[in-house]
Amino acid sequence: MELGEIVVTELPNERELYKKDMPRAQDLLWRSGNWIHHSFGYLTGEMNEYGEWMKSKPLMVQLVDWILRGTSQVMFVNNPLSGLIILVGLFIQSPWWMLTGCTGTTVSTLTALALSQDRSSIAAGLHGYNGILVGLLMAVYSDKGDYYWWLLPPVAVISMACPVLSSALGSIFSKWDLPVFTLPFNIVVTLYLAATGHYNPFFPTTLIKPVAAVPNITWSDINVPLLLQSIPVGIGQVYGCGNPWTGGIFLVALLISSPLICLHAAIGSAVGMFAALSIASPFDSIYLGLHNYNCALACIAIGGMFYALTWQTHVLSLACALFCAYSGAALANALSVLGLPVCTWPFCLSALLFLLITSQNPAIYKMPLCQVTHPEANRIYYLRMRRRASESRREEQKRREQKPSGGSGVNSGGTPLCTPKSRHAH
């Protein structure tokens, strides 16, 4: 035997054992991968399995789930894990803000429960997200600083009005199958800030002044890192937070529930930043993300949330975000004369206008409000409906082809042997 040769001896049953062990290893690997996929699936989307499990729990345990879902519903996310992560981000920003926000969403949810609102809407957090915004923004615009405990009673009282306004506006908007968005929050907070003002002895608010001079803008002084940082900051400004780490945590919360929502939030925030630069807005306000947050919400709403996601609706979402940026600048200048912040009025105005669009393009498909979940599921629903419509058209075409033509009957004495059937509109 030469030195380069290697002799391999194989036992008689070794090949059979190898053939038996390989499927077992592959099956074990497939099961572990499938288990990881299913486990991750339980945490994404709307966590429906967890929601079904919570229905049998006591009311106080369910209330925690409703509060978490209401916290995330500000960003159109119905996921308690995302809501918990968002609360962590709020705690990093300010524990006091987190406390006032939780107070608002708790009172708002309990008020909806006392008013016997639809239980499924309460469980989805749809009566809590306006409340958390009320609590947060009242703390943000309070001139008394943090831990002014006398602010909690008005937070609770004003949050109680949110379910009332949501129900009233919902009965009106249901005629056009439109959501109420954050209109209840905008109404009650604007009224509160207008009623108190900066010089109120009990609840003074931050003084807001209109621009009275030409801002000194030097384009060479622009800070590109801060400009890029304004994208996550703009996401955080949806909750009134200016910390970039908080905005990054919010993006992670969105990514867990829906990558498409996370993507459109970042794109909308970037569109707001570029739009602010195009009208020479002050750099400080751009760095703080004050021009971005409404655009992020508008881009999410149109880009897959209330329209099924196609490339046409994606372009439409960019147009809506751009319209929201410029309308937001106009409203900010107008409301600053009254000493009021813009809140999310530009988002509500822009999104409602774009949802009222009528189009003959089947790719611009407005989701029925009762079927809206998250963009990934909305697209699946849209594709299923399109497939059913295509199948029904083919069946209708086959039925028409099988019908005998009206001119083929033989006339006898001027009386037709058969009368042509009337054609029904499909």
XYZ file of C-alpha atoms in Angstrom:
426
model
C 0.000 0.000 0.000
C 1.365 3.373 -0.973
C 1.741 6.240 1.496
C -0.960 8.394 -0.139
C -3.700 5.796 0.122
C -6.240 5.751 2.959
C -8.331 2.693 3.629
C -11.776 3.325 5.144
C -13.546 0.383 6.663
C -17.300 0.595 7.075
C -19.312 -1.587 9.421
C -22.270 -3.392 7.886
C -24.942 -1.502 9.817
C -23.214 1.906 9.835
C -24.825 3.127 6.603
C -28.269 2.087 7.799
C -27.767 3.906 11.111
C -26.614 7.013 9.251
C -29.705 6.933 7.050
C -31.919 6.640 10.127
C -30.168 9.424 12.093
C -30.145 11.984 9.260
C -33.952 12.381 9.052
C -34.083 12.619 12.846
C -31.499 15.422 12.860
C -33.241 17.240 10.024
C -36.596 16.849 11.757
C -35.131 18.145 15.025
C -33.612 21.126 13.219
C -36.896 21.866 11.423
C -38.853 21.623 14.665
C -36.487 23.982 16.488
C -36.641 26.501 13.626
C -40.423 26.188 13.469
C -40.649 26.680 17.243
C -38.544 29.859 17.030
C -40.694 31.112 14.144
C -43.935 30.476 16.053
C -42.540 31.959 19.276
C -41.511 35.126 17.450
C -44.899 35.172 15.728
C -46.637 35.293 19.094
C -44.880 38.588 19.879
C -45.388 40.365 16.541
C -48.480 41.838 14.931
C -51.365 42.245 17.340
C -50.499 39.302 19.633
C -53.949 37.809 19.062
C -53.193 34.597 20.970
C -52.193 36.644 24.002
C -55.352 38.735 23.641
C -57.535 35.630 23.583
C -55.749 34.309 26.652
C -56.336 37.604 28.488
C -60.112 37.438 27.999
C -60.443 34.881 30.795
C -58.395 36.915 33.264
C -59.738 39.306 35.934
C -60.667 42.819 34.910
C -57.670 44.439 36.596
C -55.288 42.149 34.710
C -57.062 42.933 31.444
C -56.836 46.640 32.253
C -53.036 46.440 32.210
C -53.189 44.898 28.736
C -55.592 47.605 27.533
C -53.315 50.360 28.895
C -50.277 48.891 27.122
C -52.182 48.578 23.855
C -53.488 52.123 24.208
C -49.920 53.317 24.722
C -48.807 51.781 21.428
C -51.968 52.753 19.509
C -50.622 56.296 19.277
C -48.397 54.883 16.509
C -51.178 52.634 15.082
C -49.721 49.588 16.842
C -51.971 47.181 18.741
C -49.308 45.280 20.655
C -48.849 45.204 24.447
C -45.143 44.345 24.176
C -44.595 47.414 22.012
C -46.563 49.453 24.540
C -44.321 48.199 27.347
C -41.190 49.148 25.397
C -42.642 52.592 24.697
C -43.271 53.067 28.427
C -39.613 52.213 29.041
C -38.653 54.926 26.565
C -40.953 57.393 28.322
C -39.354 56.499 31.656
C -35.913 57.231 30.198
C -37.180 60.587 28.964
C -38.962 61.550 32.184
C -40.571 59.367 34.906
C -42.991 62.214 35.614
C -44.169 62.275 32.011
C -44.658 58.518 32.087
C -46.769 58.887 35.252
C -49.011 61.577 33.785
C -49.353 59.628 30.533
C -50.344 56.429 32.352
C -52.824 58.431 34.420
C -54.425 59.798 31.275
C -54.725 56.472 29.461
C -56.008 54.682 32.579
C -58.725 57.259 33.256
C -59.673 57.392 29.580
C -59.975 53.592 29.357
C -62.010 53.336 32.564
C -64.319 56.115 31.355
C -64.964 54.220 28.120
C -65.702 51.132 30.186
C -68.154 53.103 32.354
C -69.853 54.466 29.221
C -70.322 50.886 27.945
C -68.351 51.475 24.776
C -67.563 48.584 22.471
C -65.490 46.110 24.487
C -63.360 45.054 21.520
C -62.413 48.690 20.884
C -61.499 49.118 24.548
C -59.446 45.912 24.489
C -57.610 47.152 21.389
C -56.595 50.359 23.196
C -58.660 52.610 20.940
C -60.025 54.512 23.942
C -56.645 54.895 25.622
C -54.241 56.447 23.130
C -55.831 59.912 23.261
C -55.648 59.786 27.050
C -51.907 59.115 27.166
C -51.285 61.996 24.763
C -53.366 64.279 26.983
C -51.328 63.338 30.067
C -48.001 63.666 28.290
C -48.628 66.992 26.568
C -50.154 68.609 29.639
C -46.953 67.742 31.495
C -44.760 68.870 28.579
C -46.436 72.291 28.350
C -46.733 72.821 32.096
C -44.629 75.741 33.285
C -44.481 74.337 36.813
C -41.906 71.703 35.902
C -41.854 68.068 36.951
C -43.699 66.565 39.902
C -46.298 69.268 40.176
C -48.844 66.924 41.722
C -51.753 69.339 41.347
C -51.543 68.700 37.604
C -52.886 65.140 37.992
C -56.534 66.161 38.740
C -56.918 68.183 35.506
C -55.168 65.385 33.593
C -57.766 62.943 34.885
C -60.715 65.247 34.219
C -59.649 66.160 30.690
C -58.811 62.534 29.859
C -62.393 61.621 30.748
C -63.578 63.762 27.833
C -61.587 61.754 25.272
C -63.929 58.710 25.076
C -66.921 61.059 24.843
C -65.395 62.895 21.896
C -64.198 59.643 20.305
C -67.697 58.205 20.412
C -69.314 61.404 19.142
C -66.839 61.902 16.302
C -66.948 58.207 15.462
C -70.697 58.355 14.908
C -70.126 61.190 12.413
C -67.051 59.806 10.653
C -68.578 56.340 10.338
C -70.712 57.675 7.481
C -67.509 57.940 5.433
C -65.770 54.994 7.144
C -63.077 57.272 8.564
C -61.152 56.976 11.841
C -61.143 59.758 14.418
C -57.335 59.659 14.746
C -56.114 62.022 17.501
C -58.843 64.638 17.074
C -60.167 64.160 20.652
C -56.687 64.818 22.031
C -56.248 67.881 19.839
C -59.602 69.330 20.868
C -59.283 68.892 24.636
C -55.608 69.923 24.897
C -56.109 72.993 22.717
C -59.088 74.030 24.838
C -57.125 73.430 28.061
C -54.111 75.453 26.916
C -56.348 78.253 25.623
C -58.295 78.334 28.894
C -55.222 78.468 31.169
C -52.356 80.159 29.352
C -48.939 81.232 30.538
C -50.137 83.617 33.261
C -52.564 81.277 35.009
C -51.731 81.120 38.763
C -52.698 77.444 39.172
C -51.761 75.769 35.886
C -49.428 78.050 33.922
C -48.346 76.776 30.527
C -45.267 77.350 28.398
C -45.225 80.729 26.690
C -45.432 80.368 22.899
C -44.612 83.435 20.805
C -44.871 83.950 17.050
C -41.753 84.561 15.006
C -41.157 88.330 15.079
C -37.836 88.602 13.229
C -35.992 86.986 10.353
C -34.047 83.999 11.734
C -30.299 84.117 11.254
C -29.658 81.018 9.144
C -26.175 80.186 7.873
C -26.220 77.061 5.749
C -22.556 76.364 6.388
C -23.319 76.005 10.111
C -25.707 73.097 9.609
C -24.823 70.053 11.736
C -25.317 66.930 9.634
C -25.118 64.416 12.549
C -27.797 66.357 14.418
C -29.795 66.499 11.204
C -29.718 62.711 10.883
C -30.405 62.379 14.589
C -33.606 64.381 14.096
C -35.168 61.349 12.366
C -35.455 59.228 15.566
C -36.041 62.403 17.573
C -39.030 63.126 15.332
C -40.431 59.682 16.169
C -40.042 60.468 19.850
C -41.785 63.816 19.406
C -45.017 61.932 18.681
C -45.069 61.464 22.460
C -43.479 64.871 23.117
C -40.008 63.416 23.767
C -36.846 65.049 22.439
C -34.340 62.378 23.512
C -32.828 60.496 20.537
C -32.452 57.335 22.626
C -36.152 57.468 23.413
C -36.929 57.814 19.703
C -34.697 54.835 18.950
C -36.522 52.757 21.568
C -39.831 53.733 19.962
C -38.533 52.537 16.579
C -37.619 49.176 18.124
C -41.137 48.925 19.561
C -42.597 49.585 16.109
C -40.233 47.091 14.468
C -41.350 44.300 16.787
C -44.989 44.741 15.867
C -44.752 45.775 12.208
C -41.582 46.416 10.165
C -43.666 48.335 7.619
C -44.913 50.755 10.270
C -41.333 51.239 11.470
C -40.155 51.879 7.905
C -42.863 54.411 7.088
C -42.359 56.184 10.417
C -38.678 56.708 9.618
C -39.435 57.742 6.024
C -42.114 60.206 7.145
C -39.777 61.722 9.714
C -37.097 62.159 7.045
C -39.614 63.796 4.684
C -40.526 66.294 7.406
C -36.864 67.112 7.947
C -36.213 67.807 4.249
C -39.439 69.815 3.949
C -38.390 71.981 6.898
C -35.020 72.618 5.250
C -36.747 73.581 2.002
C -38.605 76.444 3.719
C -35.558 77.593 5.719
C -36.919 76.645 9.152
C -34.620 77.356 12.111
C -32.060 74.609 12.600
C -32.827 74.235 16.307
C -36.452 73.329 15.632
C -35.352 70.836 12.949
C -32.859 69.195 15.314
C -35.659 68.825 17.899
C -37.836 66.952 15.385
C -40.688 69.443 15.660
C -41.315 69.276 11.910
C -41.119 65.485 11.698
C -43.606 63.814 14.005
C -46.793 64.766 12.177
C -45.239 63.612 8.894
C -44.310 60.267 10.450
C -47.900 59.679 11.569
C -49.293 60.720 8.185
C -46.901 58.437 6.312
C -47.882 55.462 8.482
C -51.605 56.144 8.092
C -51.528 56.252 4.296
C -48.635 53.872 3.682
C -50.282 50.553 4.439
C -52.448 51.245 7.475
C -55.682 52.592 6.009
C -54.702 51.945 2.396
C -53.462 48.528 1.319
C -49.751 48.826 0.630
C -48.841 49.010 -3.053
C -46.221 51.135 -4.754
C -48.988 53.595 -5.658
C -50.113 54.015 -2.033
C -46.485 54.207 -0.939
C -45.996 57.197 -3.236
C -49.287 58.584 -1.927
C -47.970 58.315 1.627
C -44.908 60.370 0.677
C -47.165 63.013 -0.859
C -49.295 63.043 2.293
C -46.204 63.433 4.495
C -44.999 66.328 2.349
C -48.411 68.004 2.459
C -48.466 67.477 6.225
C -45.073 69.153 6.628
C -46.057 72.328 4.813
C -49.535 72.510 6.345
C -47.927 71.967 9.752
C -45.639 74.952 9.229
C -48.631 77.083 8.263
C -50.701 75.975 11.250
C -47.766 76.471 13.615
C -47.392 80.091 12.511
C -51.131 80.689 12.787
C -51.578 79.079 16.206
C -48.460 80.722 17.654
C -50.270 84.056 17.371
C -52.781 82.636 19.860
C -50.020 81.181 22.026
C -51.036 77.601 21.185
C -48.975 74.627 19.993
C -49.768 72.809 16.775
C -50.213 69.385 18.490
C -51.209 66.817 15.834
C -53.672 68.986 13.917
C -51.606 68.816 10.678
C -51.569 65.023 10.769
C -55.337 64.760 11.268
C -56.059 67.285 8.522
C -53.687 65.689 6.006
C -54.613 62.068 6.674
C -58.360 62.694 6.569
C -58.063 64.608 3.302
C -56.024 61.843 1.681
C -58.440 59.174 2.939
C -61.294 60.997 1.220
C -59.628 60.581 -2.170
C -61.706 58.725 -4.774
C -59.847 56.806 -7.458
C -60.640 54.300 -10.206
C -57.220 52.732 -9.762
C -57.707 49.315 -8.092
C -54.201 49.556 -6.634
C -55.330 52.480 -4.446
C -57.516 50.351 -2.199
C -58.912 51.951 0.953
C -59.269 49.368 3.684
C -62.676 48.925 5.342
C -62.280 50.340 8.829
C -63.497 47.108 10.424
C -60.707 45.172 8.653
C -57.790 47.447 9.543
C -55.132 45.662 11.615
C -51.503 46.256 10.589
C -49.951 46.832 7.140
C -48.754 43.260 6.624
C -52.178 41.776 7.378
C -53.895 44.565 5.426
C -51.920 43.665 2.304
C -52.846 39.996 2.673
C -56.501 41.007 2.918
C -56.161 43.208 -0.172
C -54.547 40.423 -2.214
C -57.257 38.002 -1.123
C -60.013 40.405 -2.121
C -58.347 41.067 -5.463
C -58.081 37.340 -6.132
C -61.739 36.813 -5.271
C -62.755 39.694 -7.525
C -60.709 38.211 -10.374
C -62.296 34.789 -9.884
C -65.801 36.280 -9.800
C -65.112 38.168 -13.027
C -63.946 34.972 -14.728
C -67.022 33.093 -13.537
C -69.278 35.891 -14.761
C -67.536 35.848 -18.121
C -68.030 32.080 -18.403
C -71.723 32.419 -17.594
C -72.113 35.088 -20.257
C -70.366 32.918 -22.826
C -72.675 29.990 -22.055
C -75.822 32.081 -22.602
C -77.397 31.667 -26.065
C -77.269 34.778 -28.217
C -80.580 36.594 -28.686
C -80.323 36.809 -32.505
C -79.966 33.028 -33.070
C -83.666 32.170 -32.525
C -85.793 31.141 -35.571
C -88.778 33.436 -36.165
C -92.211 31.868 -36.778
C -95.013 34.201 -37.810
C -93.175 37.203 -36.434
C -93.120 35.711 -32.899
C -89.700 34.715 -31.575
C -89.345 31.197 -30.179
C -87.333 32.503 -27.224
C -86.966 35.949 -25.746
C -83.468 37.131 -24.908
C -82.746 37.200 -21.169
C -82.168 40.493 -19.494
C -78.528 41.214 -18.632
C -77.966 41.936 -14.927
C -75.288 44.320 -13.852
C -72.440 42.589 -12.049
